[in-house]
């Protein structure tokens, strides 16, 4: 069976104020063409269909168009909700849409109930694990601790239990939206840290033939059978080195697997340039970036006059301007933002306690801070998805 694995469309998202809807529509067209020309048997979309819980109307219309075009091909499509989606909104009409071969899996309790497809070699069971917010689903899964690993482990127990009751030789595919250990993050994914931990081990998914992951925006192979497709378009300059693509996965009769990476159309290259303003304007090596979307980091010790206007004279598509004067780390003029770069909210809070009290928090106090940050994050999630 031939599967096309994609994820993280983020319909409705802009790129530094640039409307990406046209590029997203071009990707949908490319996806449909690929499904037809490469004779794909099923499409799997591993979450973050939309960029936010209440997407703009234009994004909803594009999603509707994608569903109609995939249904017209007669190729089954399985989709799960991600941490950016409202599972309840995305799942509206799922039962009816099922009849058109579009299977929306947004209900956590149904993770052990697969979409069963068949080819000449027998059945393939596709299990959709939507994004599982630990604090909201732990009771339903009967786990004591609200963490990504215990919740996903409980969901996978249901998958393996269902699979064990199916005919011998049934092949299996799991769609999941999670941060799996070994994956490389970028700046454009929303933090899903719970209790100070964001990642789960790949071993959680043992026992199935292929795991189609979503959440991280870079295409990655964690193991032969556990892969991220990544987002089809860039959504931050941290993705400048990404090759945007989807996976074409062939699942053999015996569960053997081969995967081919297919490039996605990207509207414009990304470039990150760094140096003094005069160097960036004069360096001939940078000529290749004149048509790219550019993030320019200026290292001038004093902020130069009209930097954006001067940069866009050479790089017309400059979208981001960062000032990072080259100073010693202990220079009192080093910016507050630069001193905090790469530090988590928990670490910043612990540093603050140490600063005002003279000693950092003990383990119990760290737990209190961790619980407070988790409570705020969960409250934000609930408010986003509640109608």
Short mmCIF file of C-alpha atoms in Angstrom, two decimals:
data_model
loop_
_atom_site.label_atom_id
_atom_site.label_comp_id
_atom_site.label_asym_id
_atom_site.label_seq_id
_atom_site.Cartn_x
_atom_site.Cartn_y
_atom_site.Cartn_z
CA UNK A 1 0.00 0.00 0.00
CA UNK A 2 1.33 3.41 -0.97
CA UNK A 3 0.83 6.22 1.55
CA UNK A 4 1.51 9.93 1.24
CA UNK A 5 2.45 11.37 4.65
CA UNK A 6 2.12 15.11 5.25
CA UNK A 7 1.36 17.34 8.25
CA UNK A 8 1.44 20.85 9.70
CA UNK A 9 -0.30 22.73 6.91
CA UNK A 10 -1.11 25.62 9.29
CA UNK A 11 -3.74 26.99 6.95
CA UNK A 12 -4.28 30.68 7.64
CA UNK A 13 -0.78 31.36 8.93
CA UNK A 14 1.28 34.27 7.64
CA UNK A 15 5.07 34.47 7.35
CA UNK A 16 6.29 37.72 8.89
CA UNK A 17 3.10 39.48 7.72
CA UNK A 18 3.32 37.91 4.24
CA UNK A 19 0.01 36.23 3.39
CA UNK A 20 0.77 32.56 2.70
CA UNK A 21 -2.70 31.54 1.55
CA UNK A 22 -1.67 31.52 -2.13
CA UNK A 23 1.35 29.34 -1.34
CA UNK A 24 -0.83 27.05 0.75
CA UNK A 25 -3.29 26.72 -2.13
CA UNK A 26 -0.36 25.90 -4.45
CA UNK A 27 0.72 23.15 -2.05
CA UNK A 28 -2.79 21.67 -1.99
CA UNK A 29 -2.75 21.60 -5.80
CA UNK A 30 0.68 19.96 -5.75
CA UNK A 31 -0.56 17.41 -3.21
CA UNK A 32 -3.57 16.45 -5.32
CA UNK A 33 -1.39 16.15 -8.45
CA UNK A 34 1.13 13.98 -6.61
CA UNK A 35 -1.60 11.69 -5.28
CA UNK A 36 -2.93 11.20 -8.78
CA UNK A 37 0.37 10.87 -10.66
CA UNK A 38 2.12 8.66 -8.11
CA UNK A 39 -0.93 6.40 -7.69
CA UNK A 40 -1.19 6.93 -3.94
CA UNK A 41 -3.54 4.56 -2.08
CA UNK A 42 -4.11 6.73 1.01
CA UNK A 43 -3.16 10.17 2.34
CA UNK A 44 -2.30 10.69 6.02
CA UNK A 45 -2.23 14.19 7.53
CA UNK A 46 -0.74 14.26 11.02
CA UNK A 47 -2.26 17.35 12.58
CA UNK A 48 -2.11 21.14 12.66
CA UNK A 49 -4.38 21.45 9.66
CA UNK A 50 -5.11 25.01 10.75
CA UNK A 51 -2.85 27.50 12.47
CA UNK A 52 -5.31 28.37 15.22
CA UNK A 53 -8.45 27.09 16.85
CA UNK A 54 -10.70 29.61 15.09
CA UNK A 55 -9.19 29.94 11.60
CA UNK A 56 -10.06 32.73 9.16
CA UNK A 57 -12.78 32.03 6.62
CA UNK A 58 -10.31 31.92 3.71
CA UNK A 59 -8.40 29.11 5.45
CA UNK A 60 -11.63 27.15 6.05
CA UNK A 61 -12.55 27.55 2.38
CA UNK A 62 -9.13 26.24 1.31
CA UNK A 63 -9.51 23.24 3.61
CA UNK A 64 -12.96 22.60 2.17
CA UNK A 65 -11.49 22.75 -1.34
CA UNK A 66 -8.76 20.28 -0.34
CA UNK A 67 -11.34 17.83 1.04
CA UNK A 68 -13.43 17.99 -2.14
CA UNK A 69 -10.42 17.49 -4.41
CA UNK A 70 -9.11 14.53 -2.41
CA UNK A 71 -12.58 12.97 -2.26
CA UNK A 72 -12.97 13.40 -6.02
CA UNK A 73 -9.82 11.31 -6.50
CA UNK A 74 -11.42 8.46 -4.60
CA UNK A 75 -8.30 8.14 -2.45
CA UNK A 76 -8.97 7.65 1.29
CA UNK A 77 -7.56 10.37 3.53
CA UNK A 78 -6.98 10.11 7.29
CA UNK A 79 -6.44 13.33 9.28
CA UNK A 80 -5.89 14.03 12.97
CA UNK A 81 -6.10 17.28 14.91
CA UNK A 82 -2.90 18.90 16.21
CA UNK A 83 -2.15 21.22 19.11
CA UNK A 84 -2.98 24.28 16.96
CA UNK A 85 -6.37 22.90 15.90
CA UNK A 86 -9.61 22.90 17.81
CA UNK A 87 -10.37 19.18 17.85
CA UNK A 88 -14.07 19.83 18.40
CA UNK A 89 -14.38 22.27 15.52
CA UNK A 90 -12.26 20.22 13.12
CA UNK A 91 -14.28 17.12 13.95
CA UNK A 92 -17.68 18.64 13.18
CA UNK A 93 -19.40 16.49 10.55
CA UNK A 94 -16.73 13.77 10.76
CA UNK A 95 -19.30 10.99 10.61
CA UNK A 96 -20.85 12.37 7.45
CA UNK A 97 -17.50 13.19 5.83
CA UNK A 98 -16.41 9.61 6.53
CA UNK A 99 -18.76 8.48 3.76
CA UNK A 100 -16.69 10.44 1.23
CA UNK A 101 -13.52 8.63 2.26
CA UNK A 102 -12.20 11.53 4.39
CA UNK A 103 -11.62 10.26 7.91
CA UNK A 104 -11.20 12.98 10.57
CA UNK A 105 -9.87 11.57 13.82
CA UNK A 106 -10.14 14.20 16.56
CA UNK A 107 -11.60 12.26 19.51
CA UNK A 108 -8.94 10.88 21.92
CA UNK A 109 -11.19 8.06 23.14
CA UNK A 110 -11.36 6.65 19.61
CA UNK A 111 -7.60 6.24 19.17
CA UNK A 112 -7.93 2.44 19.35
CA UNK A 113 -10.53 2.34 16.56
CA UNK A 114 -8.74 2.34 13.19
CA UNK A 115 -9.66 3.19 9.66
CA UNK A 116 -9.23 -0.17 7.94
CA UNK A 117 -8.17 -0.17 4.30
CA UNK A 118 -7.34 -3.14 2.15
CA UNK A 119 -5.08 -3.94 -0.77
CA UNK A 120 -4.22 -7.16 -2.59
CA UNK A 121 -2.21 -8.37 0.41
CA UNK A 122 -4.82 -7.82 3.12
CA UNK A 123 -5.83 -5.17 5.64
CA UNK A 124 -3.98 -2.06 6.77
CA UNK A 125 -5.25 -0.52 10.02
CA UNK A 126 -4.64 3.24 10.34
CA UNK A 127 -4.92 4.57 13.91
CA UNK A 128 -5.37 8.30 14.43
CA UNK A 129 -3.95 9.69 17.70
CA UNK A 130 -4.93 13.38 17.78
CA UNK A 131 -2.85 15.74 19.88
CA UNK A 132 -3.38 14.59 23.47
CA UNK A 133 -3.21 17.45 25.97
CA UNK A 134 -2.13 15.48 29.06
CA UNK A 135 -4.05 17.44 31.70
CA UNK A 136 -7.27 17.17 29.71
CA UNK A 137 -7.15 13.46 28.80
CA UNK A 138 -5.24 11.71 31.60
CA UNK A 139 -8.43 10.67 33.44
CA UNK A 140 -9.95 9.24 30.27
CA UNK A 141 -6.83 7.13 29.76
CA UNK A 142 -6.59 6.14 33.41
CA UNK A 143 -3.11 7.53 34.02
CA UNK A 144 -2.10 9.16 37.29
CA UNK A 145 0.42 11.68 36.02
CA UNK A 146 -0.31 14.38 33.45
CA UNK A 147 2.59 13.89 31.07
CA UNK A 148 3.01 13.28 27.36
CA UNK A 149 4.74 9.92 27.76
CA UNK A 150 2.15 8.23 30.05
CA UNK A 151 -0.77 9.54 28.00
CA UNK A 152 0.71 8.44 24.66
CA UNK A 153 1.74 5.11 26.17
CA UNK A 154 -1.86 4.52 27.28
CA UNK A 155 -3.15 5.46 23.82
CA UNK A 156 -0.69 3.06 22.20
CA UNK A 157 -1.78 0.30 24.58
CA UNK A 158 -5.26 0.67 23.08
CA UNK A 159 -3.80 0.55 19.58
CA UNK A 160 -1.83 -2.64 20.30
CA UNK A 161 -4.81 -4.25 22.01
CA UNK A 162 -7.01 -3.63 18.98
CA UNK A 163 -4.30 -4.79 16.59
CA UNK A 164 -3.83 -8.02 18.56
CA UNK A 165 -7.47 -8.92 17.89
CA UNK A 166 -7.17 -8.51 14.12
CA UNK A 167 -6.29 -11.19 11.56
CA UNK A 168 -2.62 -12.21 11.47
CA UNK A 169 -0.68 -10.19 8.91
CA UNK A 170 -2.71 -7.00 9.40
CA UNK A 171 -0.35 -4.11 8.80
CA UNK A 172 -0.54 -1.00 10.96
CA UNK A 173 0.02 2.74 10.67
CA UNK A 174 -0.22 5.27 13.51
CA UNK A 175 -0.73 9.01 13.00
CA UNK A 176 0.42 11.05 16.00
CA UNK A 177 1.06 14.69 16.82
CA UNK A 178 3.86 14.87 19.38
CA UNK A 179 7.45 15.87 20.11
CA UNK A 180 9.44 12.65 19.94
CA UNK A 181 12.94 12.41 21.39
CA UNK A 182 15.59 12.94 18.74
CA UNK A 183 13.50 15.37 16.70
CA UNK A 184 14.93 18.79 15.88
CA UNK A 185 12.62 21.70 16.69
CA UNK A 186 12.40 25.11 15.02
CA UNK A 187 11.13 28.48 16.20
CA UNK A 188 7.69 28.08 14.67
CA UNK A 189 6.26 25.23 16.76
CA UNK A 190 4.19 26.04 19.82
CA UNK A 191 5.73 24.79 23.07
CA UNK A 192 3.91 21.73 24.46
CA UNK A 193 6.13 21.24 27.53
CA UNK A 194 4.36 19.60 30.47
CA UNK A 195 6.05 19.28 33.84
CA UNK A 196 9.29 20.46 32.30
CA UNK A 197 9.23 17.68 29.68
CA UNK A 198 8.16 18.05 26.04
CA UNK A 199 9.52 14.92 24.34
CA UNK A 200 8.50 11.27 24.45
CA UNK A 201 10.74 8.34 23.44
CA UNK A 202 10.22 6.76 20.05
CA UNK A 203 9.86 3.40 21.80
CA UNK A 204 6.35 4.44 22.87
CA UNK A 205 5.28 3.56 19.32
CA UNK A 206 6.83 0.07 19.20
CA UNK A 207 4.72 -2.64 17.60
CA UNK A 208 3.41 -0.89 14.49
CA UNK A 209 4.71 -0.81 10.93
CA UNK A 210 4.81 2.95 10.36
CA UNK A 211 4.42 6.05 12.55
CA UNK A 212 3.45 9.22 10.65
CA UNK A 213 4.37 12.08 12.96
CA UNK A 214 3.35 15.72 12.96
CA UNK A 215 4.29 18.76 15.10
CA UNK A 216 7.94 19.43 14.22
CA UNK A 217 8.34 21.47 11.04
CA UNK A 218 11.48 19.82 9.70
CA UNK A 219 11.25 16.61 7.68
CA UNK A 220 13.06 14.01 9.80
CA UNK A 221 13.70 10.28 10.06
CA UNK A 222 13.95 9.20 13.70
CA UNK A 223 13.98 5.50 12.81
CA UNK A 224 13.15 3.71 9.58
CA UNK A 225 9.54 3.42 10.76
CA UNK A 226 9.13 6.66 12.71
CA UNK A 227 9.22 9.86 10.65
CA UNK A 228 8.16 13.49 10.58
CA UNK A 229 7.00 14.87 7.26
CA UNK A 230 7.52 18.44 8.47
CA UNK A 231 5.50 21.44 7.32
CA UNK A 232 5.14 21.86 3.54
CA UNK A 233 5.98 25.57 3.81
CA UNK A 234 8.37 27.57 6.01
CA UNK A 235 6.88 29.48 8.93
CA UNK A 236 10.02 30.92 10.57
CA UNK A 237 13.54 31.86 9.52
CA UNK A 238 14.83 29.02 11.71
CA UNK A 239 13.62 26.82 8.82
CA UNK A 240 15.99 28.45 6.31
CA UNK A 241 17.95 25.21 5.88
CA UNK A 242 14.87 22.97 5.67
CA UNK A 243 14.01 21.06 2.54
CA UNK A 244 10.21 21.15 2.50
CA UNK A 245 8.76 17.81 1.46
CA UNK A 246 6.33 14.95 2.04
CA UNK A 247 6.99 11.23 2.44
CA UNK A 248 5.84 8.68 -0.12
CA UNK A 249 5.77 5.44 1.85
CA UNK A 250 5.34 1.98 0.34
CA UNK A 251 4.19 -0.62 2.87
CA UNK A 252 4.96 -4.13 1.63
CA UNK A 253 2.87 -7.25 2.08
CA UNK A 254 5.10 -8.38 4.97
CA UNK A 255 5.22 -4.94 6.61
CA UNK A 256 8.51 -4.02 4.94
CA UNK A 257 8.84 -0.32 4.23
CA UNK A 258 10.46 2.00 1.71
CA UNK A 259 10.14 5.78 1.80
CA UNK A 260 10.82 8.41 -0.83
CA UNK A 261 11.05 12.11 -0.07
CA UNK A 262 9.16 14.37 -2.49
CA UNK A 263 9.85 18.12 -2.59
CA UNK A 264 7.06 20.66 -2.09
CA UNK A 265 6.80 23.90 -4.07
CA UNK A 266 8.13 26.80 -1.97
CA UNK A 267 7.25 30.35 -3.08
CA UNK A 268 10.61 31.88 -2.19
CA UNK A 269 13.90 30.79 -0.64
CA UNK A 270 14.81 31.90 2.89
CA UNK A 271 18.12 33.52 3.79
CA UNK A 272 19.66 34.63 7.06
CA UNK A 273 22.46 37.14 6.70
CA UNK A 274 24.60 38.64 9.44
CA UNK A 275 27.14 41.46 9.60
CA UNK A 276 27.47 45.21 9.68
CA UNK A 277 25.08 47.10 7.43
CA UNK A 278 27.85 48.24 5.12
CA UNK A 279 29.17 44.68 4.77
CA UNK A 280 25.71 43.33 3.93
CA UNK A 281 25.22 46.00 1.29
CA UNK A 282 28.61 45.42 -0.32
CA UNK A 283 29.39 41.68 0.01
CA UNK A 284 29.21 40.12 -3.50
CA UNK A 285 28.68 36.66 -1.97
CA UNK A 286 25.21 37.77 -0.86
CA UNK A 287 24.01 38.53 -4.39
CA UNK A 288 22.39 35.09 -4.52
CA UNK A 289 19.91 36.20 -1.83
CA UNK A 290 18.46 39.19 -3.67
CA UNK A 291 15.23 37.34 -4.49
CA UNK A 292 14.95 35.50 -1.17
CA UNK A 293 12.96 36.36 1.92
CA UNK A 294 15.70 37.75 4.14
CA UNK A 295 16.30 38.02 7.85
CA UNK A 296 19.17 40.44 8.43
CA UNK A 297 21.05 40.56 11.73
CA UNK A 298 23.06 43.78 12.08
CA UNK A 299 26.18 43.67 14.25
CA UNK A 300 27.00 47.39 14.07
CA UNK A 301 28.02 48.69 17.53
CA UNK A 302 25.69 51.68 16.98
CA UNK A 303 22.35 51.34 15.24
CA UNK A 304 22.78 52.75 11.70
CA UNK A 305 20.35 55.20 10.12
CA UNK A 306 17.47 53.87 7.97
CA UNK A 307 18.70 50.27 7.97
CA UNK A 308 15.52 48.68 6.60
CA UNK A 309 15.20 51.13 3.73
CA UNK A 310 18.84 50.62 2.78
CA UNK A 311 18.63 46.83 3.05
CA UNK A 312 15.52 46.58 0.91
CA UNK A 313 17.38 48.50 -1.76
CA UNK A 314 19.55 45.42 -2.21
CA UNK A 315 17.26 42.73 -0.75
CA UNK A 316 13.72 43.77 -1.75
CA UNK A 317 12.13 40.96 0.26
CA UNK A 318 13.72 41.69 3.63
CA UNK A 319 11.13 40.75 6.24
CA UNK A 320 13.00 40.69 9.53
CA UNK A 321 15.61 43.01 10.98
CA UNK A 322 17.50 42.01 14.13
CA UNK A 323 20.04 44.14 16.01
CA UNK A 324 22.79 42.16 17.73
CA UNK A 325 25.82 44.38 18.35
CA UNK A 326 28.96 42.36 18.89
CA UNK A 327 29.81 42.93 22.55
CA UNK A 328 31.38 40.88 25.30
CA UNK A 329 28.83 38.75 27.20
CA UNK A 330 29.50 40.69 30.44
CA UNK A 331 28.98 44.08 28.76
CA UNK A 332 26.20 45.87 30.70
CA UNK A 333 24.67 46.98 27.40
CA UNK A 334 23.97 43.39 26.29
CA UNK A 335 20.20 43.29 25.78
CA UNK A 336 17.87 41.61 28.24
CA UNK A 337 16.38 39.57 25.39
CA UNK A 338 19.81 38.31 24.39
CA UNK A 339 20.61 37.26 27.98
CA UNK A 340 17.37 35.26 28.08
CA UNK A 341 17.73 33.66 24.66
CA UNK A 342 17.32 29.89 24.79
CA UNK A 343 16.06 29.84 28.39
CA UNK A 344 12.69 28.37 29.30
CA UNK A 345 10.04 30.16 31.35
CA UNK A 346 10.83 27.79 34.21
CA UNK A 347 14.54 28.65 34.11
CA UNK A 348 13.83 32.38 34.00
CA UNK A 349 11.51 32.10 37.01
CA UNK A 350 14.09 30.10 38.96
CA UNK A 351 16.76 32.68 38.14
CA UNK A 352 14.45 35.42 39.40
CA UNK A 353 13.95 33.62 42.70
CA UNK A 354 17.71 33.27 43.06
CA UNK A 355 18.19 36.96 42.25
CA UNK A 356 15.72 38.34 44.81
CA UNK A 357 16.38 35.79 47.57
CA UNK A 358 20.04 35.02 47.14
CA UNK A 359 19.41 31.30 46.66
CA UNK A 360 17.56 29.34 44.03
CA UNK A 361 14.35 27.38 44.64
CA UNK A 362 14.44 23.96 46.25
CA UNK A 363 12.82 20.92 44.63
CA UNK A 364 9.39 21.53 46.17
CA UNK A 365 9.45 25.14 45.00
CA UNK A 366 10.48 24.04 41.51
CA UNK A 367 7.46 21.74 41.47
CA UNK A 368 5.19 24.66 42.46
CA UNK A 369 6.59 26.81 39.64
CA UNK A 370 6.27 23.93 37.17
CA UNK A 371 2.65 23.32 38.16
CA UNK A 372 1.87 27.03 37.80
CA UNK A 373 3.28 27.21 34.27
CA UNK A 374 1.44 24.01 33.30
CA UNK A 375 -1.84 25.41 34.69
CA UNK A 376 -1.48 28.61 32.67
CA UNK A 377 -0.70 26.67 29.49
CA UNK A 378 -3.64 24.31 29.95
CA UNK A 379 -5.99 27.21 30.74
CA UNK A 380 -4.91 28.92 27.52
CA UNK A 381 -5.54 25.72 25.58
CA UNK A 382 -9.01 25.28 27.08
CA UNK A 383 -9.98 28.90 26.34
CA UNK A 384 -8.80 28.57 22.74
CA UNK A 385 -10.86 25.50 21.97
CA UNK A 386 -14.02 26.24 23.97
CA UNK A 387 -16.78 27.62 21.69
#
